Coordinates of C-alpha atoms and ligand atoms in Angstrom, one line a residue:
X1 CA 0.0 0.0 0.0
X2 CA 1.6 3.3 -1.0
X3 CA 1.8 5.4 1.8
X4 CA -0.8 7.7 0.5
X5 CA -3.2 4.8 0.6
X6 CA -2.5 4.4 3.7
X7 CA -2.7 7.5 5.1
X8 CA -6.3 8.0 3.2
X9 CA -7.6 4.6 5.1
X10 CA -5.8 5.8 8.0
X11 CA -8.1 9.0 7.4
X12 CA -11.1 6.9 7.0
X13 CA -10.3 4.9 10.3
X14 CA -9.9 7.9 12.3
X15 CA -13.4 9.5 10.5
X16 CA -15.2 6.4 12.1
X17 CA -13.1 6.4 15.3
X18 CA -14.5 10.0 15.8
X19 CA -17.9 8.9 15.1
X20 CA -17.4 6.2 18.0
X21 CA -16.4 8.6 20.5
X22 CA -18.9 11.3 19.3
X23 CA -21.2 9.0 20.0
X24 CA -19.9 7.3 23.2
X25 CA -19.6 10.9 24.5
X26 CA -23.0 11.3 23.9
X27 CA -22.7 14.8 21.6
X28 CA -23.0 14.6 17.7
X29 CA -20.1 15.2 15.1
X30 CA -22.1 17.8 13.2
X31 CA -22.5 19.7 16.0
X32 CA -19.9 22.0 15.3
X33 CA -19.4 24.6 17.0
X34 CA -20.2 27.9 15.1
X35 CA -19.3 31.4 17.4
X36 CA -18.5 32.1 20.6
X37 CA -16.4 29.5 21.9
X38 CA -14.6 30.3 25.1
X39 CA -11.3 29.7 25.7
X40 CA -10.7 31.2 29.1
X41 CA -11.3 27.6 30.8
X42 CA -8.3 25.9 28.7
X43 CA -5.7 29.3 30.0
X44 CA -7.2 28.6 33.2
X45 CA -5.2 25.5 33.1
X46 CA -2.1 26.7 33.1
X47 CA -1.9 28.3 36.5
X48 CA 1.8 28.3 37.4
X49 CA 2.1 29.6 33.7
X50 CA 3.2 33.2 33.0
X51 CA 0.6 34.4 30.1
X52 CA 2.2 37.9 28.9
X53 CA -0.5 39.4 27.0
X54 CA -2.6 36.0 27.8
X55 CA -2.9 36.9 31.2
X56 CA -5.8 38.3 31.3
X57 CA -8.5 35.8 29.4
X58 CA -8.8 35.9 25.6
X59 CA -12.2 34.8 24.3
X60 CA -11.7 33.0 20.9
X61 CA -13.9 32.7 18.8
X62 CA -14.0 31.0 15.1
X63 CA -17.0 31.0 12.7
X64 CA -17.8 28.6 10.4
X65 CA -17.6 29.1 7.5
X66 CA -15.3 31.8 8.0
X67 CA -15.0 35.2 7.1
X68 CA -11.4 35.4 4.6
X69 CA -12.0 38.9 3.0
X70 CA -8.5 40.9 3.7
X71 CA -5.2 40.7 3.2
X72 CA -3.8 38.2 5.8
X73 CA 0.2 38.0 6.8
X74 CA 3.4 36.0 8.0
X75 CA 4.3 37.4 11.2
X76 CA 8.0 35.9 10.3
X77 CA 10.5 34.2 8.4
X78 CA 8.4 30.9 8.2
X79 CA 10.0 27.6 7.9
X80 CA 8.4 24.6 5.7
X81 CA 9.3 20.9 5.3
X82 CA 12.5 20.8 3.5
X83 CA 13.2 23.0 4.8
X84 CA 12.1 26.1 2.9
X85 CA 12.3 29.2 3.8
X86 CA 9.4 31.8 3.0
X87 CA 7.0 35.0 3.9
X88 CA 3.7 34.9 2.4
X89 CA 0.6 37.3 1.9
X90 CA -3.0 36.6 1.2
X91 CA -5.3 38.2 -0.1
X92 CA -8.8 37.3 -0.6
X93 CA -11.8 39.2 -2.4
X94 CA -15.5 39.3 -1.5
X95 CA -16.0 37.9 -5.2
X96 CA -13.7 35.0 -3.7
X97 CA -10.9 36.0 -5.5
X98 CA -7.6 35.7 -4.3
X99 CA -4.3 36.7 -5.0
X100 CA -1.4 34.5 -3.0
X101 CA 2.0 36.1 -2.6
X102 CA 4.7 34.0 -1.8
X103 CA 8.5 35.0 -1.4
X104 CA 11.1 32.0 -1.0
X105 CA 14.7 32.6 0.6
X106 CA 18.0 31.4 0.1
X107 CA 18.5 31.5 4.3
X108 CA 16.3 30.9 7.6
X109 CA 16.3 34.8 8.4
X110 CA 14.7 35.5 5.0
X111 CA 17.0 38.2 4.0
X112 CA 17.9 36.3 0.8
X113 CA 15.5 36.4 -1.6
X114 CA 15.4 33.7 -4.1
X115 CA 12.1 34.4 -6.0
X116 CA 8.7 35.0 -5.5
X117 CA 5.1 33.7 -6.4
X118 CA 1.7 35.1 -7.1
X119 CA -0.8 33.1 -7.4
X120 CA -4.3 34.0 -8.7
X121 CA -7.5 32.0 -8.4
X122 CA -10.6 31.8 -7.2
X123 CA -11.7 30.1 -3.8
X124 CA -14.9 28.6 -3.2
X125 CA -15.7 27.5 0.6
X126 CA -17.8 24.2 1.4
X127 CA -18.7 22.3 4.5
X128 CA -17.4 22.0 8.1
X129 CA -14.8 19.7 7.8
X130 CA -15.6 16.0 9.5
X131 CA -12.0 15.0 9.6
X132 CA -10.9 18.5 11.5
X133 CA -13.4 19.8 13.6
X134 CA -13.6 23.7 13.8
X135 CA -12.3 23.8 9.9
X136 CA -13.8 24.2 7.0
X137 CA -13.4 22.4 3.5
X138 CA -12.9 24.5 0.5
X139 CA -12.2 24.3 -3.0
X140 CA -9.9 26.0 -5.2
X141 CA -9.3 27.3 -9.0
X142 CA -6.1 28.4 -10.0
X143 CA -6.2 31.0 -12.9
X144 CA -2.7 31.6 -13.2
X145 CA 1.2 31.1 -10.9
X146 CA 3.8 33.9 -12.2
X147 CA 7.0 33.7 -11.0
X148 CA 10.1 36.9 -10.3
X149 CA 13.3 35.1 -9.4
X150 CA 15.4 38.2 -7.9
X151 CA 19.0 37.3 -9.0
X152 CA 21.1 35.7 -11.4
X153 CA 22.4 33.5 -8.8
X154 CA 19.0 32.5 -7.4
X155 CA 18.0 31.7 -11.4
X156 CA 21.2 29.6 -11.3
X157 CA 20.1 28.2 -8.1
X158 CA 16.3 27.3 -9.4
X159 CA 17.9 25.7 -12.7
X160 CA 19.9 23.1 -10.3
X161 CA 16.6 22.3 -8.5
X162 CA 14.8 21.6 -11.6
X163 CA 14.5 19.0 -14.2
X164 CA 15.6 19.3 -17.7
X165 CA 12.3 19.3 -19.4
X166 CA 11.7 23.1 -16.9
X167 CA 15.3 24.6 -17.4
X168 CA 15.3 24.3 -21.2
X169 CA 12.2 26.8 -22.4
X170 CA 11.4 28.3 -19.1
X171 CA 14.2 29.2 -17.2
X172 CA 16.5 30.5 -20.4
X173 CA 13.4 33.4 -20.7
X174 CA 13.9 34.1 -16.9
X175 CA 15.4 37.6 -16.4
X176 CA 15.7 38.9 -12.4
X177 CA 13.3 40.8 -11.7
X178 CA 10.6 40.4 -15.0
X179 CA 7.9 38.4 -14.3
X180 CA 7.5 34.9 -15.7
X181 CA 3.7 32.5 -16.5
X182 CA 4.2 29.7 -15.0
X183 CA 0.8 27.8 -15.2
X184 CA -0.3 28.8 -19.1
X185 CA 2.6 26.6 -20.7
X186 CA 3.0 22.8 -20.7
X187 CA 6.7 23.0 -19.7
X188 CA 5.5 25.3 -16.7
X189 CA 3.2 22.9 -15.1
X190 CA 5.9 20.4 -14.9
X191 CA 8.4 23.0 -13.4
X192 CA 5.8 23.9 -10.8
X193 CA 5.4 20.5 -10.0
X194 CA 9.4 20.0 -9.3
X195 CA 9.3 23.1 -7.5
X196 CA 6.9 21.3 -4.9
X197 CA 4.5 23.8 -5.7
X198 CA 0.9 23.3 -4.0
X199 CA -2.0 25.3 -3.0
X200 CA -3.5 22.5 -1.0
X201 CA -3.4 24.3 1.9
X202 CA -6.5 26.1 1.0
X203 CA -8.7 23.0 0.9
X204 CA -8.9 24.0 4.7
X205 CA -9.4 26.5 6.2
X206 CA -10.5 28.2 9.8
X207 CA -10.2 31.9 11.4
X208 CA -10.1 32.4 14.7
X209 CA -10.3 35.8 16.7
X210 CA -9.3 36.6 19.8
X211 CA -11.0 38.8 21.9
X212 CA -8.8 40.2 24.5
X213 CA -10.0 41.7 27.9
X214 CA -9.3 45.8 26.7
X215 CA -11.3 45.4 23.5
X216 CA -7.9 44.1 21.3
X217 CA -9.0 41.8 18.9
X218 CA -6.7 39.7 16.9
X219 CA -7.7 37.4 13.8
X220 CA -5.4 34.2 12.7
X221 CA -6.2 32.3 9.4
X222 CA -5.3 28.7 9.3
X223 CA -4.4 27.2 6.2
X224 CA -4.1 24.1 5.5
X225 CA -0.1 21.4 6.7
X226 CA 2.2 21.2 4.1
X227 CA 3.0 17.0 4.1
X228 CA 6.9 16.5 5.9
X229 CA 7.4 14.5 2.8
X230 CA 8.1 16.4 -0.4
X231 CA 6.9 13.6 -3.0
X232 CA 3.7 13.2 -0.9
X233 CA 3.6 17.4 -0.5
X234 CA 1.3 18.1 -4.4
X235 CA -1.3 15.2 -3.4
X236 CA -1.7 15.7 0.2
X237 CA -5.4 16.8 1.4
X238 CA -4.6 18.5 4.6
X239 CA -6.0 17.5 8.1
X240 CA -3.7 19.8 10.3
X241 CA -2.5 23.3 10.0
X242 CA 0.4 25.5 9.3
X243 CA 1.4 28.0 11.7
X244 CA -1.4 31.0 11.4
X245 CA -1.3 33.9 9.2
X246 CA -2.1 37.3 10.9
X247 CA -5.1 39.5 9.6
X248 CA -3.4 42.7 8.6
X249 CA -6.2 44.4 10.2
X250 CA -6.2 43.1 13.6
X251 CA -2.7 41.7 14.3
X252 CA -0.8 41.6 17.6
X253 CA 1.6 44.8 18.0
X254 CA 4.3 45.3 17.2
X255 CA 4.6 43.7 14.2
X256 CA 7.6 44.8 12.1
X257 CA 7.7 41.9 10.0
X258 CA 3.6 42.0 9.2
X259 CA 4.7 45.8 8.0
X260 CA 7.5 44.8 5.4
X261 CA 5.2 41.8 4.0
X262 CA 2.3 43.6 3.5
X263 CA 4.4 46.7 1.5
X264 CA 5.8 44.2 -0.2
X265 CA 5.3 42.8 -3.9
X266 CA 6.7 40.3 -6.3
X267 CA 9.1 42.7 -7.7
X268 CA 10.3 43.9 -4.1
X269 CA 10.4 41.2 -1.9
X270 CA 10.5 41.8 2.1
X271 CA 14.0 41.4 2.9
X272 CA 13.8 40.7 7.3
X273 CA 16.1 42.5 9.6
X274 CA 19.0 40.4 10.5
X275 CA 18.3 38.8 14.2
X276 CA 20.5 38.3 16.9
X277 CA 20.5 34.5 17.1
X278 CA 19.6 33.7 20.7
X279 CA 22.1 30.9 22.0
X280 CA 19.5 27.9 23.2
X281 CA 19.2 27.1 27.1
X282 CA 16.1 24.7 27.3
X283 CA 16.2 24.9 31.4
X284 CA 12.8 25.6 32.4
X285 CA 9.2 24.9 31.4
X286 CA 7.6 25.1 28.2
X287 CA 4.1 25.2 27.6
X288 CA 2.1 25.2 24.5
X289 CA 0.6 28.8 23.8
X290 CA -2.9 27.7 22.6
X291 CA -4.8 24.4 22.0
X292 CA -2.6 22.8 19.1
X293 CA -3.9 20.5 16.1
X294 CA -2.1 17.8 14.5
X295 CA -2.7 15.8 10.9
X296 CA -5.0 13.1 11.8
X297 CA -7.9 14.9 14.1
X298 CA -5.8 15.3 16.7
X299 CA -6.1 18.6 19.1
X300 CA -3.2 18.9 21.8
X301 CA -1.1 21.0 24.0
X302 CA 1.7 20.5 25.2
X303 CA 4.7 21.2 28.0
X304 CA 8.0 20.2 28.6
X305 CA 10.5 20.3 30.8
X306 CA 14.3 20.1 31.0
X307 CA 16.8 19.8 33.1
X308 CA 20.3 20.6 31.5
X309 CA 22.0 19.8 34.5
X310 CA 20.8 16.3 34.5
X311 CA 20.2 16.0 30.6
X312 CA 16.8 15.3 32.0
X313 CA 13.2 15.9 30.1
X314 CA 9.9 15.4 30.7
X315 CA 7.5 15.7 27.8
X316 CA 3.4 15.9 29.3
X317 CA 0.8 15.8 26.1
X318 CA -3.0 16.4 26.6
X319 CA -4.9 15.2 23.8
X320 CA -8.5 16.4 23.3
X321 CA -11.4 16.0 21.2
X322 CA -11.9 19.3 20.1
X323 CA -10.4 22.7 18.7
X324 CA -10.6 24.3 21.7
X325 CA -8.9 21.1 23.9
X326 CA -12.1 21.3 26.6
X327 CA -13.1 17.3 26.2
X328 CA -9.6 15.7 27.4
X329 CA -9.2 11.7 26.5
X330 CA -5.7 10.6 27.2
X331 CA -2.8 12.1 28.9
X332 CA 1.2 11.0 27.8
X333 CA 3.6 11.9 30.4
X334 CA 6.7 10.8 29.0
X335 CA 10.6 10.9 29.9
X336 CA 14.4 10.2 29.8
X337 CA 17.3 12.1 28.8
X338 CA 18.5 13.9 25.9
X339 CA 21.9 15.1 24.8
X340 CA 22.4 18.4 22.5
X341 CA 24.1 17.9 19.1
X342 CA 25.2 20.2 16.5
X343 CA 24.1 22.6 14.7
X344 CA 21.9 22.4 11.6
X345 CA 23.3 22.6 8.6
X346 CA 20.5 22.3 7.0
X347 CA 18.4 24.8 9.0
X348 CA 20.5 27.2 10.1
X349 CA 20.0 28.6 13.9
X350 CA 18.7 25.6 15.0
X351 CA 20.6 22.9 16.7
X352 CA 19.9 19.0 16.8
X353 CA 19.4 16.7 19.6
X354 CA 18.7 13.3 20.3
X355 CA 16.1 11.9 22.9
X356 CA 15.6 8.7 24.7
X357 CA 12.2 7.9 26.4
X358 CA 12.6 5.7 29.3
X359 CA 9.1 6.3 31.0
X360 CA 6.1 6.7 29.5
X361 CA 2.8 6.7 31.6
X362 CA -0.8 7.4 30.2
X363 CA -3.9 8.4 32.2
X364 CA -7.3 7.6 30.2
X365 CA -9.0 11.2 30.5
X366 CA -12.3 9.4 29.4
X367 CA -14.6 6.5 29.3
X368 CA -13.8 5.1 25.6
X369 CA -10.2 5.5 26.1
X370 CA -10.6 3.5 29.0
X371 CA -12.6 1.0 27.8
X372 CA -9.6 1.2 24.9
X373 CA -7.0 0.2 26.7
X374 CA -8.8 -1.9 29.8
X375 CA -9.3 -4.7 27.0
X376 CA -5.4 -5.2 26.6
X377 CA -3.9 -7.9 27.1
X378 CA -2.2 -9.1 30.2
X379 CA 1.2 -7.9 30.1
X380 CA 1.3 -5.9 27.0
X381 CA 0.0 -2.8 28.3
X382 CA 0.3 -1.7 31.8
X383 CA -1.8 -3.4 33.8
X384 CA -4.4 -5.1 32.2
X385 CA -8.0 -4.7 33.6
X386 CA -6.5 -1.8 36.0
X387 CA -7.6 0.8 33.9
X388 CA -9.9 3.5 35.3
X389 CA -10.5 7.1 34.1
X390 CA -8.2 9.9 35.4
X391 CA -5.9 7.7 36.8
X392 CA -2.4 7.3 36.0
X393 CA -0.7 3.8 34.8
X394 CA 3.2 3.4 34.3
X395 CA 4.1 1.3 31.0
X396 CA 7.5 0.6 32.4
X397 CA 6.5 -2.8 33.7
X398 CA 5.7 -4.0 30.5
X399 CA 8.5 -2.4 28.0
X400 CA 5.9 0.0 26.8
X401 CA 2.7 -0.8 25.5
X402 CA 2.1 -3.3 22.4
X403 CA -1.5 -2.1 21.0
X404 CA -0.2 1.7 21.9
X405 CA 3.1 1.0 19.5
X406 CA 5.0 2.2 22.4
X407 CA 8.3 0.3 23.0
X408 CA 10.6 1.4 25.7
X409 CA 13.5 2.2 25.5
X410 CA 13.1 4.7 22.5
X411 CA 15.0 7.1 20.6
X412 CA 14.7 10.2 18.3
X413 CA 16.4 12.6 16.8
X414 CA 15.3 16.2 17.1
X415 CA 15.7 19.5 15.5
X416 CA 15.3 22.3 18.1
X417 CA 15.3 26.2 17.9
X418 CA 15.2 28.9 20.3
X419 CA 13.1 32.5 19.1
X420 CA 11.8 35.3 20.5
X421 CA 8.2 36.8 19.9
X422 CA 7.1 40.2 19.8
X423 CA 8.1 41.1 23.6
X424 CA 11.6 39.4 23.4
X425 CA 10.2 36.3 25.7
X426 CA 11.5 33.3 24.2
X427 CA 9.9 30.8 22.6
X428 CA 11.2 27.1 21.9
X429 CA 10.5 25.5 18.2
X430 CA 10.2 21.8 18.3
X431 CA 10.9 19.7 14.9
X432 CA 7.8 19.1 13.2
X433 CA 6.3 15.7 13.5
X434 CA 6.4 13.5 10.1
X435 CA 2.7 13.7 8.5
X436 CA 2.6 10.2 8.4
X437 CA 2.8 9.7 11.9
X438 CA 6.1 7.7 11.7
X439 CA 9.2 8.1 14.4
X440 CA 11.9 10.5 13.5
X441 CA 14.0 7.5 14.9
X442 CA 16.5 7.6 12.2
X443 CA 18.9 10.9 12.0
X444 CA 17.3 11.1 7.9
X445 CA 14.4 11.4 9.5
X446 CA 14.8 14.3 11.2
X447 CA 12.4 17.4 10.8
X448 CA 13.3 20.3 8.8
X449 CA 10.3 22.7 9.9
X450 CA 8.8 23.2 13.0
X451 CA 5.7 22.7 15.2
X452 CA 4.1 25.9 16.9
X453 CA 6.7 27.4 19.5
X454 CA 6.2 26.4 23.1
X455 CA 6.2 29.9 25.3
X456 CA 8.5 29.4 28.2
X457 CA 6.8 29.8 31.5
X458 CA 9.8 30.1 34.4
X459 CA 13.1 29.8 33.8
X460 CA 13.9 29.4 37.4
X461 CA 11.4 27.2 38.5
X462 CA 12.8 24.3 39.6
X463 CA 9.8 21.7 40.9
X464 CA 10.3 18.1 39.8
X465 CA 8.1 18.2 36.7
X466 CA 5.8 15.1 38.4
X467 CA 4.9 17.6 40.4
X468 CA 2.5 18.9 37.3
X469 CA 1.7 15.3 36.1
X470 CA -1.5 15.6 36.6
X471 CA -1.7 18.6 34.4
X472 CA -0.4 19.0 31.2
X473 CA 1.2 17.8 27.9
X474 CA 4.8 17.5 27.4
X475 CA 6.6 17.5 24.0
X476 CA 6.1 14.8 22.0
X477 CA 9.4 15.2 20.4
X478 CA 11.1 12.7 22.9
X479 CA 8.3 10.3 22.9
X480 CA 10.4 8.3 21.4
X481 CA 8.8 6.0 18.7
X482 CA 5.4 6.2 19.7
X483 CA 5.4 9.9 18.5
X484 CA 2.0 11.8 19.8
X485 CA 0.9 11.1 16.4
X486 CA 1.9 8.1 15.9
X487 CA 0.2 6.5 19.3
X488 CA -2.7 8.5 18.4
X489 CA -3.2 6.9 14.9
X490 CA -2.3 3.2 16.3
X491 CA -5.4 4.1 19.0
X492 CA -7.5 5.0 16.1
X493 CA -6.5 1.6 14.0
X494 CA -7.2 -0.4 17.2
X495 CA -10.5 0.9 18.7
X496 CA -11.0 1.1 14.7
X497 CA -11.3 -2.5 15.1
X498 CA -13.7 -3.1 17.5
X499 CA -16.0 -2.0 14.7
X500 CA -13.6 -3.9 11.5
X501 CA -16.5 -5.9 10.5
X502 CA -17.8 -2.7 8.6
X503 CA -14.6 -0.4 8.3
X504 CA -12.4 -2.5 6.0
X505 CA -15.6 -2.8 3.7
X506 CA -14.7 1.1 2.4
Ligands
NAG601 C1 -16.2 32.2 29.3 O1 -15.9 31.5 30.5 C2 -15.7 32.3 31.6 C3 -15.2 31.5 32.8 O2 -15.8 30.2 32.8 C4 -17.0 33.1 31.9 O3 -16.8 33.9 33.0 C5 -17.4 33.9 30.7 O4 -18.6 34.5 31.0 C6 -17.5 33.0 29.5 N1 -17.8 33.8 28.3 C7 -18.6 33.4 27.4 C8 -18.8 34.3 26.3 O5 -19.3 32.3 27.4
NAG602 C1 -11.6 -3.1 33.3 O1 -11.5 -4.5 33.2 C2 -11.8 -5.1 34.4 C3 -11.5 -6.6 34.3 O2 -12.0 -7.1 33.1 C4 -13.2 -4.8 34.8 O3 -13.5 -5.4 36.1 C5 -13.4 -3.3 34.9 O4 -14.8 -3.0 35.2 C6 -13.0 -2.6 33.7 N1 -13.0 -1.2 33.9 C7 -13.5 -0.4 32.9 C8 -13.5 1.1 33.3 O5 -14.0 -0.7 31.9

């Protein structure tokens, strides 16, 4: 099965699995929630958490379908699978026009512009997604992709990258700076398919506003995950999301880098002011910022904690039900040690590591992830028949946990990198888990973008992070093979087969 196939039945299995739980929860799947969700109760979690501008409650709120009208913005040098390096602004019409404006880099701080994209089509919303709650399906026309490379050495550069077929006609016509149809010509097509060009990411789609205490409000468009693997990235329908785009009405202040995008065009491409690199000290606690969603209907937050000292982590992921993470089911506290490596060379400013996960200990947060794992088998899973919702069961005793996919001892290699937002706090980057919900337990598999950075809550605090089991999600980056993801899918395949008789029939 090619791993698109199985990521599509994969899909399927995790449509029915949510079916099961809607139903065992007793609420309905197309009850989705339209305005006026509130937040405060998940920040209300985080109580030993410093919430800058957070601190006083945000209501968020996210209509469906959403509102897109506006020109929406990368807040900074963004960073996609393989790795490339990019700022991007979107803009769409109340005719459902839109005009996407993409600028690619030669380096992570996106001073180096390589050349830029506009893309022109026409978007047409659809449904509430049943695969991603709180999204919306959407389909899109292309009308036309013209292309501004922005130096002779980045033309020479996009010749390398591309086949023969693309160079000859194409890239000989290519002057700096004059712009270039990529989508009307035969040859084009094929060039924009070597470039790993895709606009999947507006088959879904989701706005969500903040409403802060003082009157702020602050919109975030959510497009669509680019797939970690770059033959899978044209065909991939996504199920998670890239980091938000800012509305370039309502964005959080100050914004320098929202400023430079929006004046920008395809003939002058934003060029970033240079950043003083921060050197990376993980010592403290690191908490996700908002609820979190993964590929593969999974919502999540997350917090970690290290102990350089010691070479000591503890990774705590809450997994919930919904987009706002207020219907918990399991809880992953995992740990072990880590050790730093070197860094990147192929992402610059960020520096690998590799984790090993010695403990991991799961707490069922609901009934049909108890039930789940209470049918395991003696000795392959905790303790079998012990089960009971809320309470916390060590897999150590049994090497991990067979029908979980989690084997102990386990090992991945990471890619970490240490930011700082808009108020200089810092904020930790944490590789990007692979779309297919594999390991990155091989150094080739290691990410090359990131997940959304983890906001560091104290760096001084020094409690033993059990102290907090009972509370949150840690970082899934050192849980080992049985990535989040990963155990998440393997729970959807097996309570998937409690109901086999009528899934595999699709
Ligand atoms: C949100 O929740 C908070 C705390 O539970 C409550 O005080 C507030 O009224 C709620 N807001 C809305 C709009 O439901
Ligand atoms: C778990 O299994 C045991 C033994 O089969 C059973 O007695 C118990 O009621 C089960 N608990 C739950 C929550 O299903």
């Amino acid at each position: 099965m090619s791993k698109g196939r199985l990521a599509h039945a994969l899909r399927g299995v995790c449509f029915i699995w949510q079916v099961a739980l809607m139903a065992a929860t007793g609420s309905k799947l197309w009850e989705v929630p339209t305005t006026s969700s509130n937040f405060s109760k998940s920040l209300q979690q985080q109580p030993h958490c410093h919430f800058r501008h957070h601190q006083d409650r945000v209501r968020i709120t996210a209509e469906i379908p959403p509102k897109l009208d506006g020109t929406w913005l990368s807040t900074r040098c963004e960073v996609r699978p393989g790795p490339e390096f990019l700022t991007r602004s979107y803009t769409f019409h109340p005719t459902r026009h839109f005009q996407a404006l993409q600028h690619y880099y030669a380096d992570s701080g996106c001073e180096n512009p390589v050349y830029s994209l506009v893309i022109r089509g026409k978007l047409r919303l659809q449904q509430a997604s049943w695969i991603t709650r709180g999204a919306t399906e959407a389909d899109q026309h292309l009308s036309g992709v013209v292309i501004v490379v922005h130096s002779l050495a980045a033309k020479q550069k996009l010749a390398s990258r591309l086949p023969p077929s693309c160079v000859g006609p194409n890239l000989s016509r290519m002057v700096p700076g004059k712009p270039l149809n990529l989508y009307n010509t035969r040859a084009g097509r094929g060039c924009l398919a070597a470039m790993g060009f895709s606009m999947m990411e507006l088959d879904l789609v989701r706005v969500e506003t903040q409403h802060h205490i003082h009157g702020e409000k602050i919109q975030e468009l959510f497009l669509g995950d680019i797939h970690t693997d770059w033959t899978e990235r044209t065909h991939y329908r996504p199920t998670g999301y890239q980091q938000p785009l800012q509305s370039a009405m309502h964005h959080i202040h100050p914004c320098p880098v929202c400023a430079l995008v929006y004046r920008s065009s395809e003939q002058r491409p934003p060029l970033l002011p240079r950043q003083a690199q921060p050197s990376i000290s993980l010592a403290g606690r690191w908490v996700s910022q908002q609820c979190e969603t993964r590929p593969t209907v999974l919502f999540l937050t997350r917090e970690f904690h290290f102990d350089p000292d010691q070479h000591a982590w503890e990774g705590i992921y809450r997994h919930y039900l919904d987009p706002l993470c207020s219907q918990s089911t399991f809880t992953l506290r995992a740990s072990g040690h880590y050790a730093q490596g070197n860094p990147s060379v192929k992402v610059p400013g960020a520096t690998e590591f590799v984790f090993k996960v010695t403990d991991v200990r799961v707490t069922a947060e609901d009934e049909s992830t108890t039930k789940l794992l209470n049918r395991t088998k003696s000795g392959k899973c905790g303790q079998a028949g012990e089960w009971k919702v809320g309470v916390e069961q060590g897999l150590s005793s049994t090497h991990g946990c067979t029908v979980l996919g989690i084997k102990l001892p386990h090992k991945e290699y990471e890619l970490f990198k240490v930011d700082q937002d808009h108020r200089r706090q810092p904020l930790l980057y944490v590789g990007e888990r692979p779309t297919d919900g594999s390991s990155p337990d091989r150094q080739t598999r290691r990410a090359t973008s990131f997940q959304a950075p983890l906001m560091l809550c104290s760096g001084t605090e020094t409690q033993p992070p059990s102290r907090y089991g009972s509370g949150f999600n840690s970082k899934q980056v050192q849980m080992g093979t049985s990535g989040t993801g990963r155990l998440t899918q393997i729970l959807l395949v097996v309570l998937g087969c409690t109901l086999c008789s009528w899934i595999w029939i699709f």
